Tab-separated table of C-alpha atoms in Angstrom:
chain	number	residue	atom	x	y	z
A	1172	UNK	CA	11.662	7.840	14.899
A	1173	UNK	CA	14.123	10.774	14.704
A	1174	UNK	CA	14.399	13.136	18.212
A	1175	UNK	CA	16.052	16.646	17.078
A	1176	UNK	CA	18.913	18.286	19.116
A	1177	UNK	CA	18.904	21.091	17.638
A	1178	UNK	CA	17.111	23.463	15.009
A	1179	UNK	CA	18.733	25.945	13.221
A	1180	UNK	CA	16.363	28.191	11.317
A	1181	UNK	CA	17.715	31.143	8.767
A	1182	UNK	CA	15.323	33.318	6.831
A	1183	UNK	CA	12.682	30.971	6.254
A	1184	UNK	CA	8.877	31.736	6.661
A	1185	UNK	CA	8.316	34.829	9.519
A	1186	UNK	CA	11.947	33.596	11.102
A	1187	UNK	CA	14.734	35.827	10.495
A	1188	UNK	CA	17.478	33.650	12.524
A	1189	UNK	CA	16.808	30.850	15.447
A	1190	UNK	CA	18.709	28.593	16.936
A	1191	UNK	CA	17.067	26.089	19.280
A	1192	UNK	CA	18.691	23.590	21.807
A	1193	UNK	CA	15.720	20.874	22.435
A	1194	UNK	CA	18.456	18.148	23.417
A	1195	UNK	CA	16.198	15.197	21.692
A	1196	UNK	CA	13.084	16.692	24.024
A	1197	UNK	CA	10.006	17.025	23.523
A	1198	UNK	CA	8.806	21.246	23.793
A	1199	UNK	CA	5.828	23.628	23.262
A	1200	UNK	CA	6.139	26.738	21.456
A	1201	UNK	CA	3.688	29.452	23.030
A	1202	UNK	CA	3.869	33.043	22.127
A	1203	UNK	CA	1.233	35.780	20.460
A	1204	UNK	CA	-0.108	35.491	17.403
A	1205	UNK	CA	2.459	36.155	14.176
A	1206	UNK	CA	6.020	35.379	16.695
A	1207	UNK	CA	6.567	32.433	14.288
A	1208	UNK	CA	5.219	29.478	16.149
A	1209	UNK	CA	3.633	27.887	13.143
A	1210	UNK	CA	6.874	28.862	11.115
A	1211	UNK	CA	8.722	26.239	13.674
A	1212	UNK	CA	7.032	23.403	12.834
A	1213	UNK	CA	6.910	24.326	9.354
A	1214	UNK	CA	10.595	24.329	9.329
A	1215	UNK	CA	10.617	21.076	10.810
A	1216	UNK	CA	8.560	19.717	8.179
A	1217	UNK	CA	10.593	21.437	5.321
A	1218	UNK	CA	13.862	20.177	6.839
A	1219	UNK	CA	12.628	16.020	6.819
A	1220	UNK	CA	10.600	16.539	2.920
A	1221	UNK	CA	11.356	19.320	1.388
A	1222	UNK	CA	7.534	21.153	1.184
A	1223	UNK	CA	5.532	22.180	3.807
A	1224	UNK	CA	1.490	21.175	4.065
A	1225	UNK	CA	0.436	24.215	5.471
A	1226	UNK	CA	1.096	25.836	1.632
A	1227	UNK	CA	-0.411	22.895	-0.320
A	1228	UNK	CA	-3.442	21.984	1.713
A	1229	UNK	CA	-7.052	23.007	0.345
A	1230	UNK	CA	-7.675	26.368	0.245
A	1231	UNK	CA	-4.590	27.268	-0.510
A	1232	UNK	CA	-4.600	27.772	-4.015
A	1233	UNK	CA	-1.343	25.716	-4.434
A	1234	UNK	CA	1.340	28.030	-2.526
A	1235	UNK	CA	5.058	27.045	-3.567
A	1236	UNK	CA	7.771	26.890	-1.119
A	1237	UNK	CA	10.346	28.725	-3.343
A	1238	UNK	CA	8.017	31.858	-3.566
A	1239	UNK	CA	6.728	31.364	0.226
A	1240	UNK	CA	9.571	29.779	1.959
A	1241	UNK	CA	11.835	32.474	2.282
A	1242	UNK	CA	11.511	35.354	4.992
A	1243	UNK	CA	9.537	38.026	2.861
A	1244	UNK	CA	12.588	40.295	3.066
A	1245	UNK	CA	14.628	36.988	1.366
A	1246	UNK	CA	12.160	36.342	-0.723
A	1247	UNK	CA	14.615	36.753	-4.026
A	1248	UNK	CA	17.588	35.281	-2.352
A	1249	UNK	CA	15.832	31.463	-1.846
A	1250	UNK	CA	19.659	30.693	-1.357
A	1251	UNK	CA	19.674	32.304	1.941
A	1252	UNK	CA	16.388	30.729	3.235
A	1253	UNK	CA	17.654	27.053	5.090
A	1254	UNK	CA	16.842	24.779	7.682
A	1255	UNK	CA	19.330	23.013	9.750
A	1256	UNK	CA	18.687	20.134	11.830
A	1257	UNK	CA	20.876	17.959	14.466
A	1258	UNK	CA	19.498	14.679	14.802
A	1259	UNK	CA	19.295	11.202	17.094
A	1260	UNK	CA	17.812	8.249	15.570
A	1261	UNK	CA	17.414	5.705	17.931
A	1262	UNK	CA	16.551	2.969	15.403
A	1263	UNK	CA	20.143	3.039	14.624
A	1264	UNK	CA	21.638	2.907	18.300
A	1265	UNK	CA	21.382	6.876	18.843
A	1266	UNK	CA	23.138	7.396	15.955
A	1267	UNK	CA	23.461	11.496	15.116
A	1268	UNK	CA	23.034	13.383	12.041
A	1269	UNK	CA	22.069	16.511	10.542
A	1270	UNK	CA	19.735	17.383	7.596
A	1271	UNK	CA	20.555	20.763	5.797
A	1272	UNK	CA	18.106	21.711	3.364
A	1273	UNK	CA	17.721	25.235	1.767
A	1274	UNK	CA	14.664	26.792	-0.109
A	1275	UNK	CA	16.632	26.501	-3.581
A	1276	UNK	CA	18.038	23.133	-3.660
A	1277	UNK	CA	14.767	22.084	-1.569
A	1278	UNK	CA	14.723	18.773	-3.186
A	1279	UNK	CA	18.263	18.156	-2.414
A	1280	UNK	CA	19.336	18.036	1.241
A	1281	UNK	CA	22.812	17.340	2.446
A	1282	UNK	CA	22.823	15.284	5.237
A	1283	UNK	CA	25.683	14.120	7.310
A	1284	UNK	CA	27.184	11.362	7.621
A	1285	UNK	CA	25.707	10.481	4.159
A	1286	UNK	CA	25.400	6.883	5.393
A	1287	UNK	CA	22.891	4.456	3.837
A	1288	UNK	CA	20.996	3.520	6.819
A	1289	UNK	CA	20.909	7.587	7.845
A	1290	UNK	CA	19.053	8.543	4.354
A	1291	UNK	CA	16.817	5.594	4.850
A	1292	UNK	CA	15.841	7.008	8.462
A	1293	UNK	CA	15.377	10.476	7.008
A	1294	UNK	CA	13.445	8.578	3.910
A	1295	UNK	CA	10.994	7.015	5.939
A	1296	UNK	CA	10.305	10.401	7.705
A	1297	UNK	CA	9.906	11.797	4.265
A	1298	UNK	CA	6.871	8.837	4.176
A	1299	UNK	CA	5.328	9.455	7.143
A	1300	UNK	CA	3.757	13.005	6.830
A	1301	UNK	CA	1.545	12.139	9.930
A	1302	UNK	CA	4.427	13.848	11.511
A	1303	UNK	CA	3.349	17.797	11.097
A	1304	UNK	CA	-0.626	18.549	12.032
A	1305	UNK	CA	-1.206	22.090	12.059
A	1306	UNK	CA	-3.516	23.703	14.226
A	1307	UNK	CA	-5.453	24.097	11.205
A	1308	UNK	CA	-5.816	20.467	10.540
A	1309	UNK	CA	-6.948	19.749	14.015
A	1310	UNK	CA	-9.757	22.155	13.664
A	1311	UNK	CA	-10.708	20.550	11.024
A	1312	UNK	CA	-10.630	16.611	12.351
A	1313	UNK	CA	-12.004	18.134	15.265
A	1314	UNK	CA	-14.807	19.742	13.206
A	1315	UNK	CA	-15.640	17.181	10.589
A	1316	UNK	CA	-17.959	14.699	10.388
A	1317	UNK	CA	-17.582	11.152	11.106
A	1318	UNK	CA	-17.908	9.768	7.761
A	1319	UNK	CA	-15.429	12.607	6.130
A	1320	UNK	CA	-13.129	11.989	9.492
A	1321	UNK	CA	-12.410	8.947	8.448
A	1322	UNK	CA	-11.317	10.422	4.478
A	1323	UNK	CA	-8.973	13.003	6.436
A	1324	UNK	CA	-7.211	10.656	8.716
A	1325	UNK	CA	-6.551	8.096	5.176
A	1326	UNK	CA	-5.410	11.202	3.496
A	1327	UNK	CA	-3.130	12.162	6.040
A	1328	UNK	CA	-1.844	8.515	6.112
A	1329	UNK	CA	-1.536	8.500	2.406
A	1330	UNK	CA	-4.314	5.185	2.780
A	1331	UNK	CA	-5.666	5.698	-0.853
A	1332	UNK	CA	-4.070	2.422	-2.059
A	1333	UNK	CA	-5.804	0.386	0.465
A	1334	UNK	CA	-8.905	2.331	-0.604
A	1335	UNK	CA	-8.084	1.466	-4.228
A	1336	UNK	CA	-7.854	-2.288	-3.158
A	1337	UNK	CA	-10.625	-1.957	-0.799
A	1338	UNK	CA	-12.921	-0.698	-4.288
A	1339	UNK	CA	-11.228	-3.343	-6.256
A	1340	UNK	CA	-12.101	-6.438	-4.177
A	1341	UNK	CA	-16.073	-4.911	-2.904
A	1342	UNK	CA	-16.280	-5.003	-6.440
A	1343	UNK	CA	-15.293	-8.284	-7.232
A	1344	UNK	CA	-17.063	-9.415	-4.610
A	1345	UNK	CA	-20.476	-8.064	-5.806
A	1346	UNK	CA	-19.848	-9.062	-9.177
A	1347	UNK	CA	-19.203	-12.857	-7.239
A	1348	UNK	CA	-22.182	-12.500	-5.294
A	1349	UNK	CA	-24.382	-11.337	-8.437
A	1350	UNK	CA	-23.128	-14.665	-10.291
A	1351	UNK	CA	-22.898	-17.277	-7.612
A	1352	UNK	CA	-26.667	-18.100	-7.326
A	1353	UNK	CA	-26.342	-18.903	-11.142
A	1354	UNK	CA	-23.724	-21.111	-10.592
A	1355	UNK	CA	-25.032	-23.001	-7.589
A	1356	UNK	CA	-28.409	-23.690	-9.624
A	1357	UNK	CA	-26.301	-25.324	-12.329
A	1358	UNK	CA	-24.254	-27.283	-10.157
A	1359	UNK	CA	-27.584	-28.561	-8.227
A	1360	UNK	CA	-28.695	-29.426	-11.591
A	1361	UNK	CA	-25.665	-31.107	-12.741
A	1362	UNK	CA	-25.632	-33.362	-9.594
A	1363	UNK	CA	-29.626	-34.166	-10.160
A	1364	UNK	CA	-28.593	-35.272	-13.410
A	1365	UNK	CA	-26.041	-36.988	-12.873
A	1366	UNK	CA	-28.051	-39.005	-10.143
A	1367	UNK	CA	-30.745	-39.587	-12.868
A	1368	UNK	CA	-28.079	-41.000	-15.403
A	1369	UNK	CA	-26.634	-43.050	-12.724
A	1370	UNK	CA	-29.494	-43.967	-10.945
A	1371	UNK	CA	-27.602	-43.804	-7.634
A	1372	UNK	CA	-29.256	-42.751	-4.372
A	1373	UNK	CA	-26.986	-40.334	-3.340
A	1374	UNK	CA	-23.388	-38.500	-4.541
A	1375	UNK	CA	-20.857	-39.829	-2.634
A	1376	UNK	CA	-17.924	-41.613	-3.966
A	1377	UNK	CA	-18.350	-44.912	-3.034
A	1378	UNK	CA	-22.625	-44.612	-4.766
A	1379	UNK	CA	-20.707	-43.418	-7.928
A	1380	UNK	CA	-18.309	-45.975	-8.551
A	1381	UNK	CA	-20.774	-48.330	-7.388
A	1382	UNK	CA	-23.094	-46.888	-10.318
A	1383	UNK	CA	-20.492	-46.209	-13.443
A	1384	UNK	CA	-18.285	-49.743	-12.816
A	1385	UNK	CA	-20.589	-51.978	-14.196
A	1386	UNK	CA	-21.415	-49.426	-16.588
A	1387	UNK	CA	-17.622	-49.481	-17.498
A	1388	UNK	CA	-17.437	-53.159	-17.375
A	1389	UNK	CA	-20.131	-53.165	-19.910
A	1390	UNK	CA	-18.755	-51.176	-22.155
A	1391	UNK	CA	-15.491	-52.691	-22.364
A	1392	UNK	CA	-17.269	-55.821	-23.869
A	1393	UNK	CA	-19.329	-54.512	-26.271
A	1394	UNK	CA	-16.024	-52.307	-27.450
A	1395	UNK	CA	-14.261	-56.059	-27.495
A	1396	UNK	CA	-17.297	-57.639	-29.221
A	1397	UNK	CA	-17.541	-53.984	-31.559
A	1398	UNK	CA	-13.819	-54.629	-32.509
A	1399	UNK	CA	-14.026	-58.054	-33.083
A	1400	UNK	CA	-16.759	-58.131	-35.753
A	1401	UNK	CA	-15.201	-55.011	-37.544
A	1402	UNK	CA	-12.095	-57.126	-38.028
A	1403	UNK	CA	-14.269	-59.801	-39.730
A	1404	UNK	CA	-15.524	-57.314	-41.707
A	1405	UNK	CA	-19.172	-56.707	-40.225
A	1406	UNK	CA	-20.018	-52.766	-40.465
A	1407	UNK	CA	-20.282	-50.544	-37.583
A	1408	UNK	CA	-23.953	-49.630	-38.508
A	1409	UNK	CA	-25.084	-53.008	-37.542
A	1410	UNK	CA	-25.126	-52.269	-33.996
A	1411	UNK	CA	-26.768	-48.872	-33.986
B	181	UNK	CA	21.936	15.423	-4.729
B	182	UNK	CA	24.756	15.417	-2.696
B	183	UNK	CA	23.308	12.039	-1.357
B	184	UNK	CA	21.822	10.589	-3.851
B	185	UNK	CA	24.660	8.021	-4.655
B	186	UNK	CA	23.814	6.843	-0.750
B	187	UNK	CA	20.481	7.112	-1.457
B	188	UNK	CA	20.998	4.153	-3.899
B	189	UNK	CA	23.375	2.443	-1.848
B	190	UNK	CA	20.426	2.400	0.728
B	191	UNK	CA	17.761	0.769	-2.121
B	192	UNK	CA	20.521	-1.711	-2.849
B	193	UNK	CA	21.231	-2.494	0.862
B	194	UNK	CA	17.395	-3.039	0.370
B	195	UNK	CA	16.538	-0.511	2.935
B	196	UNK	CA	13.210	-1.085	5.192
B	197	UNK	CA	11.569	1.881	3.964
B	198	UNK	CA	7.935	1.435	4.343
B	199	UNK	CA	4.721	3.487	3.770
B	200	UNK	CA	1.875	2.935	6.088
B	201	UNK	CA	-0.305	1.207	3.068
B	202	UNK	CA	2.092	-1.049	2.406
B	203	UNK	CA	2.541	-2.040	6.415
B	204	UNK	CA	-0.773	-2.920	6.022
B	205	UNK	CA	-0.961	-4.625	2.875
B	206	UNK	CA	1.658	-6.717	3.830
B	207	UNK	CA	0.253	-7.526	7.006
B	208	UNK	CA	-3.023	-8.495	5.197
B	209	UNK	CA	-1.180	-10.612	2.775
B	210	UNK	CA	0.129	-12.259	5.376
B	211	UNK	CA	-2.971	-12.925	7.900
B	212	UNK	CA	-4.377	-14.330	3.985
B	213	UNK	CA	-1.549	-16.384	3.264
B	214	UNK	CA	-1.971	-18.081	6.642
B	215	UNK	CA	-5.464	-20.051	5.488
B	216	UNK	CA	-4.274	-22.737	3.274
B	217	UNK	CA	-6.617	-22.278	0.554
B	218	UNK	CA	-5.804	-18.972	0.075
B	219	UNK	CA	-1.774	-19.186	0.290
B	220	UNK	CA	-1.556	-18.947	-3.473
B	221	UNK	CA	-3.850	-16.180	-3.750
B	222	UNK	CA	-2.071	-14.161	-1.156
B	223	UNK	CA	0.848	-14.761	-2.857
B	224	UNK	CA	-0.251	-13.703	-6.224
B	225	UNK	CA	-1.974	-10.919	-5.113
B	226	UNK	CA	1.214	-9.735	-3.092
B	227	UNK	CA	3.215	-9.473	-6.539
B	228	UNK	CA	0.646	-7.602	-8.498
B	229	UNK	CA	-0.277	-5.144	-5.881
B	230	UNK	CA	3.453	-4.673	-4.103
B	231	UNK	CA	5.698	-5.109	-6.469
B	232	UNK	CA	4.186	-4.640	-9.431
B	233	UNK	CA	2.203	-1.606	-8.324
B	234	UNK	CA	-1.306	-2.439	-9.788
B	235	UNK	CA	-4.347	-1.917	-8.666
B	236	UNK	CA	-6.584	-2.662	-11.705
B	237	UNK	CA	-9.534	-4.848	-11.613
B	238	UNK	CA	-8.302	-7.333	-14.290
B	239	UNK	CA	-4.842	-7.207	-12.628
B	240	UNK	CA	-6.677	-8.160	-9.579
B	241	UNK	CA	-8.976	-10.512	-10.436
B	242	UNK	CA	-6.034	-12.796	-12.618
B	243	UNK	CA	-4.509	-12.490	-9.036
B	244	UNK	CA	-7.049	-14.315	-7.665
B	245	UNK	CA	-8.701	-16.600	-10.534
B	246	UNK	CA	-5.519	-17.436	-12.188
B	247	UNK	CA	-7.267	-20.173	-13.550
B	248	UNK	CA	-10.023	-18.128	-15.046
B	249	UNK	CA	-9.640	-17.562	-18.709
């Protein structure tokens, strides 16, 4: 988890210049429509990954954040258009930081200190995109149905890989399912003949070696007697 | 990147950066390699689908019928 100090927002979406002190709190943003509520949030999310949902989502026809990002009077100076924020991440003993990222280097943040276990925190934000839910996407959990509620939320999530192994192994498992009544016949008709061969009552260890030892036993002595007349020279064919 | 020399300091320190699937995938590894006759099979199926990356039927099912030619 990462709590934010401060925000620093600079031509970026509707916001010309803000500056917010949120002290690692929680806060609500509440103004009229078009004040730049939305753009808030979407600066947050810009700041952690570098895009921002809200531009890429369905229906959006693929927005980019270099074209979009910037406050339309920026909108050729993507140099201008950044997001600053002051961090605490408690993972690592309320250690701060700060993530700078700007609309032209968007894939390239600075962040200070540049520590290992710092770009790992800001990483696993970066994986976690569960973070930002516009009030657009609400609507739409809110509105869904069941079935396609449960897509959303594994989209959101990023779940596809456990759908990709969930597909995998249902399939498998029919395929299994399809086969194993095959299977089971042939091994109830191995054991039946193997009974028959043996004549033993049942197949259990004990009934088995009870049936093949003499078996065994007898075979050894004709394979002494077999042996013993091919050395003196009596054919094989003789005993067939 | 200005960071992207700690960014690889981080993958060598061998970071714990996690997505949700793979929370999950490791956690049902795990539960799996807790029955005994499935130990191997977990642990198969924990290289091809973590660190190999594959999710492909054949991948898959040599994971779990290794002995299946």
């Amino acid at each position: 988890m990462i709590r934010i100090e401060k925000i620093h927002i600079h031509e970026f979406r509707g916001i010309r210049e803000l500056k917010l002190d949120l002290r690692g709190q929680n806060f609500a943003a509440c103004g009229p429509n078009g004040t730049g509520k939305s753009g808030i949030v979407d600066a947050i999310e810009f700041a952690l990954t570098g895009s921002i949902s809200r531009l890429s989502g369905s229906g959006t026809g693929g927005l980019s954040v270099k074209a979009h990002g910037p406050h339309v009077d920026s909108r050729d100076k993507p140099e201008a258009a950044f997001v600053t924020l002051d961090v605490i991440i408690p993972a690592l003993g309320d250690k701060k930081a700060t993530i700078h990222r700007t609309v032209k280097a968007a894939g390239s943040p600075k962040i200070t200190p540049p520590d290992a276990d710092v770009v790992a925190a800001f990483n696993s934000a970066n994986l976690h995109p569960e973070f930002v839910l516009s009030r657009r996407e609400l609507i739409r959990y809110v509105l869904s149905e069941p079935g396609q509620r449960a897509k959303e939320v594994q989209a959101l999530l990023r779940l596809d890989d456990i759908e990709k192994l969930r597909v995998v192994l249902q399939k498998i498992a029919n395929a299994c399912s399809k086969e194993l009544p095959g299977f089971e016949r042939a091994e109830a008709d191995a054991n039946k003949n193997l009974l028959t061969a043996l004549d033993a009552p049942q197949l259990t260890k004990m009934a088995v070696l009870d049936a093949v030892n003499p078996r065994r036993k007898t075979l050894a002595l004709l394979w002494q007697i077999l042996g013993r007349n091919v050395a003196q020279g009596i054919p094989e064919s003789t005993f067939q | 990147m200005e960071t992207s020399s700690t960014q690889t300091d981080a993958e060598e320190c061998g970071a714990n950066i996690t997505t949700v699937s793979e929370n999950i995938l490791k956690q049902f590894f795990d539960e799996l390699a807790k029955d005994e006759s499935l130990s191997e099979i977990a642990l198969n199926l924990r290289k091809t689908v973590l660190d190999d990356g594959v999710f492909a039927e054949p991948a898959i099912r040599a994971a779990m019928f290794p002995d299946a030619s």
